[in-house]
JSON list of C-alpha atoms in Angstrom, two decimals:
[
{"chain": "A", "resi": 1, "resn": "UNK", "atom": "CA", "xyz": [0.69, -29.17, 1.46]},
{"chain": "A", "resi": 2, "resn": "UNK", "atom": "CA", "xyz": [-0.82, -25.26, 0.56]},
{"chain": "A", "resi": 3, "resn": "UNK", "atom": "CA", "xyz": [2.28, -23.24, -0.08]},
{"chain": "A", "resi": 4, "resn": "UNK", "atom": "CA", "xyz": [1.53, -19.90, 2.53]},
{"chain": "A", "resi": 5, "resn": "UNK", "atom": "CA", "xyz": [4.36, -17.95, 1.49]},
{"chain": "A", "resi": 6, "resn": "UNK", "atom": "CA", "xyz": [4.60, -14.75, -0.45]},
{"chain": "A", "resi": 7, "resn": "UNK", "atom": "CA", "xyz": [7.12, -13.40, -2.70]},
{"chain": "A", "resi": 8, "resn": "UNK", "atom": "CA", "xyz": [7.98, -9.82, -2.86]},
{"chain": "A", "resi": 9, "resn": "UNK", "atom": "CA", "xyz": [9.83, -8.26, -5.84]},
{"chain": "A", "resi": 10, "resn": "UNK", "atom": "CA", "xyz": [12.62, -7.92, -3.64]},
{"chain": "A", "resi": 11, "resn": "UNK", "atom": "CA", "xyz": [13.18, -11.48, -3.71]},
{"chain": "A", "resi": 12, "resn": "UNK", "atom": "CA", "xyz": [12.54, -12.15, 0.10]},
{"chain": "A", "resi": 13, "resn": "UNK", "atom": "CA", "xyz": [9.86, -14.96, 0.78]},
{"chain": "A", "resi": 14, "resn": "UNK", "atom": "CA", "xyz": [7.53, -14.46, 3.62]},
{"chain": "A", "resi": 15, "resn": "UNK", "atom": "CA", "xyz": [5.15, -17.01, 5.69]},
{"chain": "A", "resi": 16, "resn": "UNK", "atom": "CA", "xyz": [1.78, -15.56, 6.25]},
{"chain": "A", "resi": 17, "resn": "UNK", "atom": "CA", "xyz": [0.36, -18.80, 8.51]},
{"chain": "A", "resi": 18, "resn": "UNK", "atom": "CA", "xyz": [2.12, -17.78, 11.67]},
{"chain": "A", "resi": 19, "resn": "UNK", "atom": "CA", "xyz": [0.70, -14.28, 11.23]},
{"chain": "A", "resi": 20, "resn": "UNK", "atom": "CA", "xyz": [-2.78, -15.65, 10.80]},
{"chain": "A", "resi": 21, "resn": "UNK", "atom": "CA", "xyz": [-2.26, -18.18, 13.67]},
{"chain": "A", "resi": 22, "resn": "UNK", "atom": "CA", "xyz": [-1.46, -15.78, 15.84]},
{"chain": "A", "resi": 23, "resn": "UNK", "atom": "CA", "xyz": [-4.41, -13.48, 14.68]},
{"chain": "A", "resi": 24, "resn": "UNK", "atom": "CA", "xyz": [-6.83, -16.17, 16.18]},
{"chain": "A", "resi": 25, "resn": "UNK", "atom": "CA", "xyz": [-5.57, -16.48, 19.75]},
{"chain": "A", "resi": 26, "resn": "UNK", "atom": "CA", "xyz": [-4.94, -12.58, 20.37]},
{"chain": "A", "resi": 27, "resn": "UNK", "atom": "CA", "xyz": [-6.65, -9.22, 20.49]},
{"chain": "A", "resi": 28, "resn": "UNK", "atom": "CA", "xyz": [-6.23, -6.50, 18.08]},
{"chain": "A", "resi": 29, "resn": "UNK", "atom": "CA", "xyz": [-4.56, -4.39, 21.18]},
{"chain": "A", "resi": 30, "resn": "UNK", "atom": "CA", "xyz": [-2.41, -7.36, 21.67]},
{"chain": "A", "resi": 31, "resn": "UNK", "atom": "CA", "xyz": [-1.65, -7.43, 18.15]},
{"chain": "A", "resi": 32, "resn": "UNK", "atom": "CA", "xyz": [-0.46, -3.56, 18.07]},
{"chain": "A", "resi": 33, "resn": "UNK", "atom": "CA", "xyz": [1.51, -3.72, 21.13]},
{"chain": "A", "resi": 34, "resn": "UNK", "atom": "CA", "xyz": [3.25, -6.81, 19.79]},
{"chain": "A", "resi": 35, "resn": "UNK", "atom": "CA", "xyz": [4.16, -4.61, 16.73]},
{"chain": "A", "resi": 36, "resn": "UNK", "atom": "CA", "xyz": [5.61, -1.73, 19.28]},
{"chain": "A", "resi": 37, "resn": "UNK", "atom": "CA", "xyz": [7.37, -3.91, 21.01]},
{"chain": "A", "resi": 38, "resn": "UNK", "atom": "CA", "xyz": [8.88, -5.62, 17.99]},
{"chain": "A", "resi": 39, "resn": "UNK", "atom": "CA", "xyz": [7.71, -9.33, 19.09]},
{"chain": "A", "resi": 40, "resn": "UNK", "atom": "CA", "xyz": [6.22, -9.28, 15.66]},
{"chain": "A", "resi": 41, "resn": "UNK", "atom": "CA", "xyz": [8.72, -7.68, 13.63]},
{"chain": "A", "resi": 42, "resn": "UNK", "atom": "CA", "xyz": [7.09, -5.11, 11.01]},
{"chain": "A", "resi": 43, "resn": "UNK", "atom": "CA", "xyz": [9.88, -6.35, 7.84]},
{"chain": "A", "resi": 44, "resn": "UNK", "atom": "CA", "xyz": [8.61, -10.08, 8.64]},
{"chain": "A", "resi": 45, "resn": "UNK", "atom": "CA", "xyz": [5.20, -9.91, 7.27]},
{"chain": "A", "resi": 46, "resn": "UNK", "atom": "CA", "xyz": [4.86, -8.56, 4.03]},
{"chain": "A", "resi": 47, "resn": "UNK", "atom": "CA", "xyz": [1.45, -7.04, 4.39]},
{"chain": "A", "resi": 48, "resn": "UNK", "atom": "CA", "xyz": [2.45, -4.88, 7.34]},
{"chain": "A", "resi": 49, "resn": "UNK", "atom": "CA", "xyz": [5.72, -3.45, 5.91]},
{"chain": "A", "resi": 50, "resn": "UNK", "atom": "CA", "xyz": [5.13, 0.34, 5.79]},
{"chain": "A", "resi": 51, "resn": "UNK", "atom": "CA", "xyz": [4.65, 1.51, 1.88]},
{"chain": "A", "resi": 52, "resn": "UNK", "atom": "CA", "xyz": [7.73, 3.72, 2.09]},
{"chain": "A", "resi": 53, "resn": "UNK", "atom": "CA", "xyz": [9.89, 0.71, 2.53]},
{"chain": "A", "resi": 54, "resn": "UNK", "atom": "CA", "xyz": [8.46, -0.21, -1.04]},
{"chain": "A", "resi": 55, "resn": "UNK", "atom": "CA", "xyz": [8.66, 3.28, -2.51]},
{"chain": "A", "resi": 56, "resn": "UNK", "atom": "CA", "xyz": [12.19, 4.62, -1.88]},
{"chain": "A", "resi": 57, "resn": "UNK", "atom": "CA", "xyz": [15.10, 3.36, -3.80]},
{"chain": "A", "resi": 58, "resn": "UNK", "atom": "CA", "xyz": [18.66, 2.98, -2.38]},
{"chain": "A", "resi": 59, "resn": "UNK", "atom": "CA", "xyz": [19.44, 7.06, -2.45]},
{"chain": "A", "resi": 60, "resn": "UNK", "atom": "CA", "xyz": [15.95, 7.48, -0.15]},
{"chain": "A", "resi": 61, "resn": "UNK", "atom": "CA", "xyz": [14.24, 9.21, -2.76]},
{"chain": "A", "resi": 62, "resn": "UNK", "atom": "CA", "xyz": [10.91, 8.35, -4.51]},
{"chain": "A", "resi": 63, "resn": "UNK", "atom": "CA", "xyz": [10.87, 8.07, -8.34]},
{"chain": "A", "resi": 64, "resn": "UNK", "atom": "CA", "xyz": [7.59, 7.17, -9.07]},
{"chain": "A", "resi": 65, "resn": "UNK", "atom": "CA", "xyz": [4.00, 8.24, -9.48]},
{"chain": "A", "resi": 66, "resn": "UNK", "atom": "CA", "xyz": [1.66, 7.84, -6.65]},
{"chain": "A", "resi": 67, "resn": "UNK", "atom": "CA", "xyz": [-1.76, 7.76, -6.92]},
{"chain": "A", "resi": 68, "resn": "UNK", "atom": "CA", "xyz": [-3.98, 8.29, -3.93]},
{"chain": "A", "resi": 69, "resn": "UNK", "atom": "CA", "xyz": [-6.74, 5.11, -2.84]},
{"chain": "A", "resi": 70, "resn": "UNK", "atom": "CA", "xyz": [-9.32, 7.67, -2.27]},
{"chain": "A", "resi": 71, "resn": "UNK", "atom": "CA", "xyz": [-8.78, 9.58, -5.35]},
{"chain": "A", "resi": 72, "resn": "UNK", "atom": "CA", "xyz": [-7.86, 6.61, -7.54]},
{"chain": "A", "resi": 73, "resn": "UNK", "atom": "CA", "xyz": [-9.76, 7.83, -10.36]},
{"chain": "A", "resi": 74, "resn": "UNK", "atom": "CA", "xyz": [-8.97, 11.55, -10.25]},
{"chain": "A", "resi": 75, "resn": "UNK", "atom": "CA", "xyz": [-5.30, 11.03, -9.70]},
{"chain": "A", "resi": 76, "resn": "UNK", "atom": "CA", "xyz": [-5.23, 8.57, -12.99]},
{"chain": "A", "resi": 77, "resn": "UNK", "atom": "CA", "xyz": [-6.85, 10.89, -14.87]},
{"chain": "A", "resi": 78, "resn": "UNK", "atom": "CA", "xyz": [-4.11, 13.70, -13.98]},
{"chain": "A", "resi": 79, "resn": "UNK", "atom": "CA", "xyz": [-1.09, 11.28, -14.61]},
{"chain": "A", "resi": 80, "resn": "UNK", "atom": "CA", "xyz": [-2.82, 9.42, -17.99]},
{"chain": "A", "resi": 81, "resn": "UNK", "atom": "CA", "xyz": [-4.05, 13.28, -18.80]},
{"chain": "A", "resi": 82, "resn": "UNK", "atom": "CA", "xyz": [-7.18, 10.96, -20.25]},
{"chain": "A", "resi": 83, "resn": "UNK", "atom": "CA", "xyz": [-10.75, 10.76, -18.73]},
{"chain": "A", "resi": 84, "resn": "UNK", "atom": "CA", "xyz": [-10.80, 7.73, -16.62]},
{"chain": "A", "resi": 85, "resn": "UNK", "atom": "CA", "xyz": [-13.34, 6.46, -15.24]},
{"chain": "A", "resi": 86, "resn": "UNK", "atom": "CA", "xyz": [-13.41, 3.68, -12.99]},
{"chain": "A", "resi": 87, "resn": "UNK", "atom": "CA", "xyz": [-16.38, 1.56, -11.38]},
{"chain": "A", "resi": 88, "resn": "UNK", "atom": "CA", "xyz": [-16.59, 0.73, -7.67]},
{"chain": "A", "resi": 89, "resn": "UNK", "atom": "CA", "xyz": [-15.36, -2.25, -6.83]},
{"chain": "A", "resi": 90, "resn": "UNK", "atom": "CA", "xyz": [-13.91, -4.58, -3.67]},
{"chain": "A", "resi": 91, "resn": "UNK", "atom": "CA", "xyz": [-15.33, -1.79, -1.45]},
{"chain": "A", "resi": 92, "resn": "UNK", "atom": "CA", "xyz": [-16.29, -2.62, 2.21]},
{"chain": "A", "resi": 93, "resn": "UNK", "atom": "CA", "xyz": [-20.06, -2.83, 2.86]},
{"chain": "A", "resi": 94, "resn": "UNK", "atom": "CA", "xyz": [-19.84, -1.82, 6.57]},
{"chain": "A", "resi": 95, "resn": "UNK", "atom": "CA", "xyz": [-18.05, 1.50, 7.43]},
{"chain": "A", "resi": 96, "resn": "UNK", "atom": "CA", "xyz": [-15.31, 1.54, 9.85]},
{"chain": "A", "resi": 97, "resn": "UNK", "atom": "CA", "xyz": [-15.08, 3.49, 13.08]},
{"chain": "A", "resi": 98, "resn": "UNK", "atom": "CA", "xyz": [-11.57, 4.08, 13.87]},
{"chain": "A", "resi": 99, "resn": "UNK", "atom": "CA", "xyz": [-12.37, 5.62, 17.68]},
{"chain": "A", "resi": 100, "resn": "UNK", "atom": "CA", "xyz": [-14.25, 1.98, 18.05]},
{"chain": "A", "resi": 101, "resn": "UNK", "atom": "CA", "xyz": [-11.05, -0.09, 17.33]},
{"chain": "A", "resi": 102, "resn": "UNK", "atom": "CA", "xyz": [-8.67, 2.16, 18.72]},
{"chain": "A", "resi": 103, "resn": "UNK", "atom": "CA", "xyz": [-7.82, 3.81, 22.07]},
{"chain": "A", "resi": 104, "resn": "UNK", "atom": "CA", "xyz": [-5.05, 6.57, 22.21]},
{"chain": "A", "resi": 105, "resn": "UNK", "atom": "CA", "xyz": [-2.09, 4.70, 23.15]},
{"chain": "A", "resi": 106, "resn": "UNK", "atom": "CA", "xyz": [-2.80, 2.35, 20.03]},
{"chain": "A", "resi": 107, "resn": "UNK", "atom": "CA", "xyz": [-2.94, 5.18, 17.97]},
{"chain": "A", "resi": 108, "resn": "UNK", "atom": "CA", "xyz": [-0.01, 6.43, 18.93]},
{"chain": "A", "resi": 109, "resn": "UNK", "atom": "CA", "xyz": [1.76, 3.52, 18.22]},
{"chain": "A", "resi": 110, "resn": "UNK", "atom": "CA", "xyz": [0.78, 3.14, 15.11]},
{"chain": "A", "resi": 111, "resn": "UNK", "atom": "CA", "xyz": [1.44, 6.36, 14.15]},
{"chain": "A", "resi": 112, "resn": "UNK", "atom": "CA", "xyz": [5.33, 5.46, 15.19]},
{"chain": "A", "resi": 113, "resn": "UNK", "atom": "CA", "xyz": [5.37, 2.43, 13.26]},
{"chain": "A", "resi": 114, "resn": "UNK", "atom": "CA", "xyz": [4.36, 3.84, 10.18]},
{"chain": "A", "resi": 115, "resn": "UNK", "atom": "CA", "xyz": [5.39, 7.64, 10.69]},
{"chain": "A", "resi": 116, "resn": "UNK", "atom": "CA", "xyz": [6.68, 7.94, 7.06]},
{"chain": "A", "resi": 117, "resn": "UNK", "atom": "CA", "xyz": [3.76, 6.75, 5.82]},
{"chain": "A", "resi": 118, "resn": "UNK", "atom": "CA", "xyz": [1.86, 9.28, 7.44]},
{"chain": "A", "resi": 119, "resn": "UNK", "atom": "CA", "xyz": [4.25, 12.04, 6.74]},
{"chain": "A", "resi": 120, "resn": "UNK", "atom": "CA", "xyz": [4.14, 10.99, 2.69]},
{"chain": "A", "resi": 121, "resn": "UNK", "atom": "CA", "xyz": [0.66, 10.33, 2.64]},
{"chain": "A", "resi": 122, "resn": "UNK", "atom": "CA", "xyz": [-0.11, 13.58, 4.58]},
{"chain": "A", "resi": 123, "resn": "UNK", "atom": "CA", "xyz": [2.12, 15.57, 1.96]},
{"chain": "A", "resi": 124, "resn": "UNK", "atom": "CA", "xyz": [0.64, 13.85, -1.08]},
{"chain": "A", "resi": 125, "resn": "UNK", "atom": "CA", "xyz": [-3.16, 14.93, 0.07]},
{"chain": "A", "resi": 126, "resn": "UNK", "atom": "CA", "xyz": [-2.03, 18.78, 0.53]},
{"chain": "A", "resi": 127, "resn": "UNK", "atom": "CA", "xyz": [-0.71, 19.23, -2.94]},
{"chain": "A", "resi": 128, "resn": "UNK", "atom": "CA", "xyz": [-3.34, 20.31, -5.55]},
{"chain": "A", "resi": 129, "resn": "UNK", "atom": "CA", "xyz": [-3.39, 17.45, -8.12]},
{"chain": "A", "resi": 130, "resn": "UNK", "atom": "CA", "xyz": [-1.83, 15.03, -5.55]},
{"chain": "A", "resi": 131, "resn": "UNK", "atom": "CA", "xyz": [1.04, 14.49, -7.37]},
{"chain": "A", "resi": 132, "resn": "UNK", "atom": "CA", "xyz": [4.39, 14.53, -5.68]},
{"chain": "A", "resi": 133, "resn": "UNK", "atom": "CA", "xyz": [6.46, 14.21, -8.70]},
{"chain": "A", "resi": 134, "resn": "UNK", "atom": "CA", "xyz": [6.74, 17.19, -11.74]},
{"chain": "A", "resi": 135, "resn": "UNK", "atom": "CA", "xyz": [8.34, 14.20, -14.29]},
{"chain": "A", "resi": 136, "resn": "UNK", "atom": "CA", "xyz": [6.44, 13.34, -16.97]},
{"chain": "A", "resi": 137, "resn": "UNK", "atom": "CA", "xyz": [6.82, 9.96, -18.49]},
{"chain": "A", "resi": 138, "resn": "UNK", "atom": "CA", "xyz": [9.08, 9.79, -20.81]},
{"chain": "A", "resi": 139, "resn": "UNK", "atom": "CA", "xyz": [6.71, 7.04, -23.12]},
{"chain": "A", "resi": 140, "resn": "UNK", "atom": "CA", "xyz": [3.21, 8.09, -22.73]},
{"chain": "A", "resi": 141, "resn": "UNK", "atom": "CA", "xyz": [2.13, 4.55, -24.20]},
{"chain": "A", "resi": 142, "resn": "UNK", "atom": "CA", "xyz": [3.43, 2.32, -21.77]},
{"chain": "A", "resi": 143, "resn": "UNK", "atom": "CA", "xyz": [2.91, 2.33, -17.70]},
{"chain": "A", "resi": 144, "resn": "UNK", "atom": "CA", "xyz": [3.30, 0.01, -15.21]},
{"chain": "A", "resi": 145, "resn": "UNK", "atom": "CA", "xyz": [1.10, -0.47, -11.80]},
{"chain": "A", "resi": 146, "resn": "UNK", "atom": "CA", "xyz": [3.27, -2.01, -9.04]},
{"chain": "A", "resi": 147, "resn": "UNK", "atom": "CA", "xyz": [1.39, -3.46, -6.34]},
{"chain": "A", "resi": 148, "resn": "UNK", "atom": "CA", "xyz": [2.35, -2.80, -2.98]},
{"chain": "A", "resi": 149, "resn": "UNK", "atom": "CA", "xyz": [0.41, -5.42, -0.62]},
{"chain": "A", "resi": 150, "resn": "UNK", "atom": "CA", "xyz": [-2.87, -3.82, 0.72]},
{"chain": "A", "resi": 151, "resn": "UNK", "atom": "CA", "xyz": [-3.00, -1.02, -1.36]},
{"chain": "A", "resi": 152, "resn": "UNK", "atom": "CA", "xyz": [-5.95, -1.60, -4.01]},
{"chain": "A", "resi": 153, "resn": "UNK", "atom": "CA", "xyz": [-3.81, -3.94, -6.08]},
{"chain": "A", "resi": 154, "resn": "UNK", "atom": "CA", "xyz": [-6.60, -6.75, -6.18]},
{"chain": "A", "resi": 155, "resn": "UNK", "atom": "CA", "xyz": [-9.20, -3.71, -7.27]},
{"chain": "A", "resi": 156, "resn": "UNK", "atom": "CA", "xyz": [-6.84, -2.72, -10.23]},
{"chain": "A", "resi": 157, "resn": "UNK", "atom": "CA", "xyz": [-6.18, -5.55, -11.60]},
{"chain": "A", "resi": 158, "resn": "UNK", "atom": "CA", "xyz": [-9.92, -5.90, -11.96]},
{"chain": "A", "resi": 159, "resn": "UNK", "atom": "CA", "xyz": [-10.20, -2.59, -13.15]},
{"chain": "A", "resi": 160, "resn": "UNK", "atom": "CA", "xyz": [-7.32, -3.15, -16.01]},
{"chain": "A", "resi": 161, "resn": "UNK", "atom": "CA", "xyz": [-9.30, -6.66, -16.73]},
{"chain": "A", "resi": 162, "resn": "UNK", "atom": "CA", "xyz": [-12.26, -4.49, -18.03]},
{"chain": "A", "resi": 163, "resn": "UNK", "atom": "CA", "xyz": [-11.13, -1.02, -19.44]},
{"chain": "A", "resi": 164, "resn": "UNK", "atom": "CA", "xyz": [-8.94, 0.02, -21.95]},
{"chain": "A", "resi": 165, "resn": "UNK", "atom": "CA", "xyz": [-6.86, 2.34, -19.23]},
{"chain": "A", "resi": 166, "resn": "UNK", "atom": "CA", "xyz": [-3.22, 1.85, -20.92]},
{"chain": "A", "resi": 167, "resn": "UNK", "atom": "CA", "xyz": [-1.28, 0.43, -17.88]},
{"chain": "A", "resi": 168, "resn": "UNK", "atom": "CA", "xyz": [0.39, -3.12, -17.49]},
{"chain": "A", "resi": 169, "resn": "UNK", "atom": "CA", "xyz": [-0.13, -4.50, -14.49]},
{"chain": "A", "resi": 170, "resn": "UNK", "atom": "CA", "xyz": [3.28, -5.61, -12.89]},
{"chain": "A", "resi": 171, "resn": "UNK", "atom": "CA", "xyz": [2.50, -6.88, -9.58]},
{"chain": "A", "resi": 172, "resn": "UNK", "atom": "CA", "xyz": [5.21, -7.21, -6.68]},
{"chain": "A", "resi": 173, "resn": "UNK", "atom": "CA", "xyz": [8.08, -8.66, -9.27]},
{"chain": "A", "resi": 174, "resn": "UNK", "atom": "CA", "xyz": [9.16, -5.19, -10.08]},
{"chain": "A", "resi": 175, "resn": "UNK", "atom": "CA", "xyz": [12.66, -5.08, -9.76]},
{"chain": "A", "resi": 176, "resn": "UNK", "atom": "CA", "xyz": [13.43, -4.79, -13.78]},
{"chain": "A", "resi": 177, "resn": "UNK", "atom": "CA", "xyz": [10.90, -1.98, -13.88]},
{"chain": "A", "resi": 178, "resn": "UNK", "atom": "CA", "xyz": [12.38, 1.47, -13.65]},
{"chain": "A", "resi": 179, "resn": "UNK", "atom": "CA", "xyz": [10.45, 3.94, -15.88]},
{"chain": "A", "resi": 180, "resn": "UNK", "atom": "CA", "xyz": [6.46, 4.84, -15.99]},
{"chain": "A", "resi": 181, "resn": "UNK", "atom": "CA", "xyz": [5.45, 3.34, -12.53]},
{"chain": "A", "resi": 182, "resn": "UNK", "atom": "CA", "xyz": [2.66, 4.04, -11.22]},
{"chain": "A", "resi": 183, "resn": "UNK", "atom": "CA", "xyz": [1.76, 3.18, -7.15]},
{"chain": "A", "resi": 184, "resn": "UNK", "atom": "CA", "xyz": [-1.27, 3.16, -5.01]},
{"chain": "A", "resi": 185, "resn": "UNK", "atom": "CA", "xyz": [-0.51, 4.92, -1.92]},
{"chain": "A", "resi": 186, "resn": "UNK", "atom": "CA", "xyz": [-3.34, 4.41, 1.05]},
{"chain": "A", "resi": 187, "resn": "UNK", "atom": "CA", "xyz": [-4.15, 6.10, 4.00]},
{"chain": "A", "resi": 188, "resn": "UNK", "atom": "CA", "xyz": [-1.93, 4.31, 6.62]},
{"chain": "A", "resi": 189, "resn": "UNK", "atom": "CA", "xyz": [-4.93, 3.56, 9.03]},
{"chain": "A", "resi": 190, "resn": "UNK", "atom": "CA", "xyz": [-7.01, 2.44, 6.41]},
{"chain": "A", "resi": 191, "resn": "UNK", "atom": "CA", "xyz": [-4.11, -0.02, 5.06]},
{"chain": "A", "resi": 192, "resn": "UNK", "atom": "CA", "xyz": [-3.48, -1.26, 8.69]},
{"chain": "A", "resi": 193, "resn": "UNK", "atom": "CA", "xyz": [-7.16, -1.74, 9.40]},
{"chain": "A", "resi": 194, "resn": "UNK", "atom": "CA", "xyz": [-7.56, -3.78, 5.91]}
]
């Protein structure tokens, strides 16, 4: 029997099979409505948990370097202080028109579910170099990439395998890592669609 569960760094086990079965029998609009009315709990599905839930420490603050998925090359160059050139991998072949799939009611429900993600994403995009933190890494030879589900982690694994960028892929198990972390922040709508 295949194990459909998924481990997250915070130690909770997730079973993806019920959501997969649900999606085969419900429309996208029903899915958004069921999330909004809490028939489906965000906290029960690893890929639906807001990004900010992964990023915030117990005191509610963020102590990691954030890179924007859309500006990955630029943001990594700024943080690492080296020229980073990345291949384009794992890209969708089709453009996605949000207005074709979301009506205004659905957009509002998604915004309410992920309002902290939208706020952080907007704040990050409005900064000059895309970096919220002014801290510098203590050891410039060691960087750790923490993978939030649906945030470009598979792409990052492939990039790191084929490059000399000085970043170690940690994945989802990050309980003991507490310095020099880099995490991709993704547009909340793009992440939700993914």
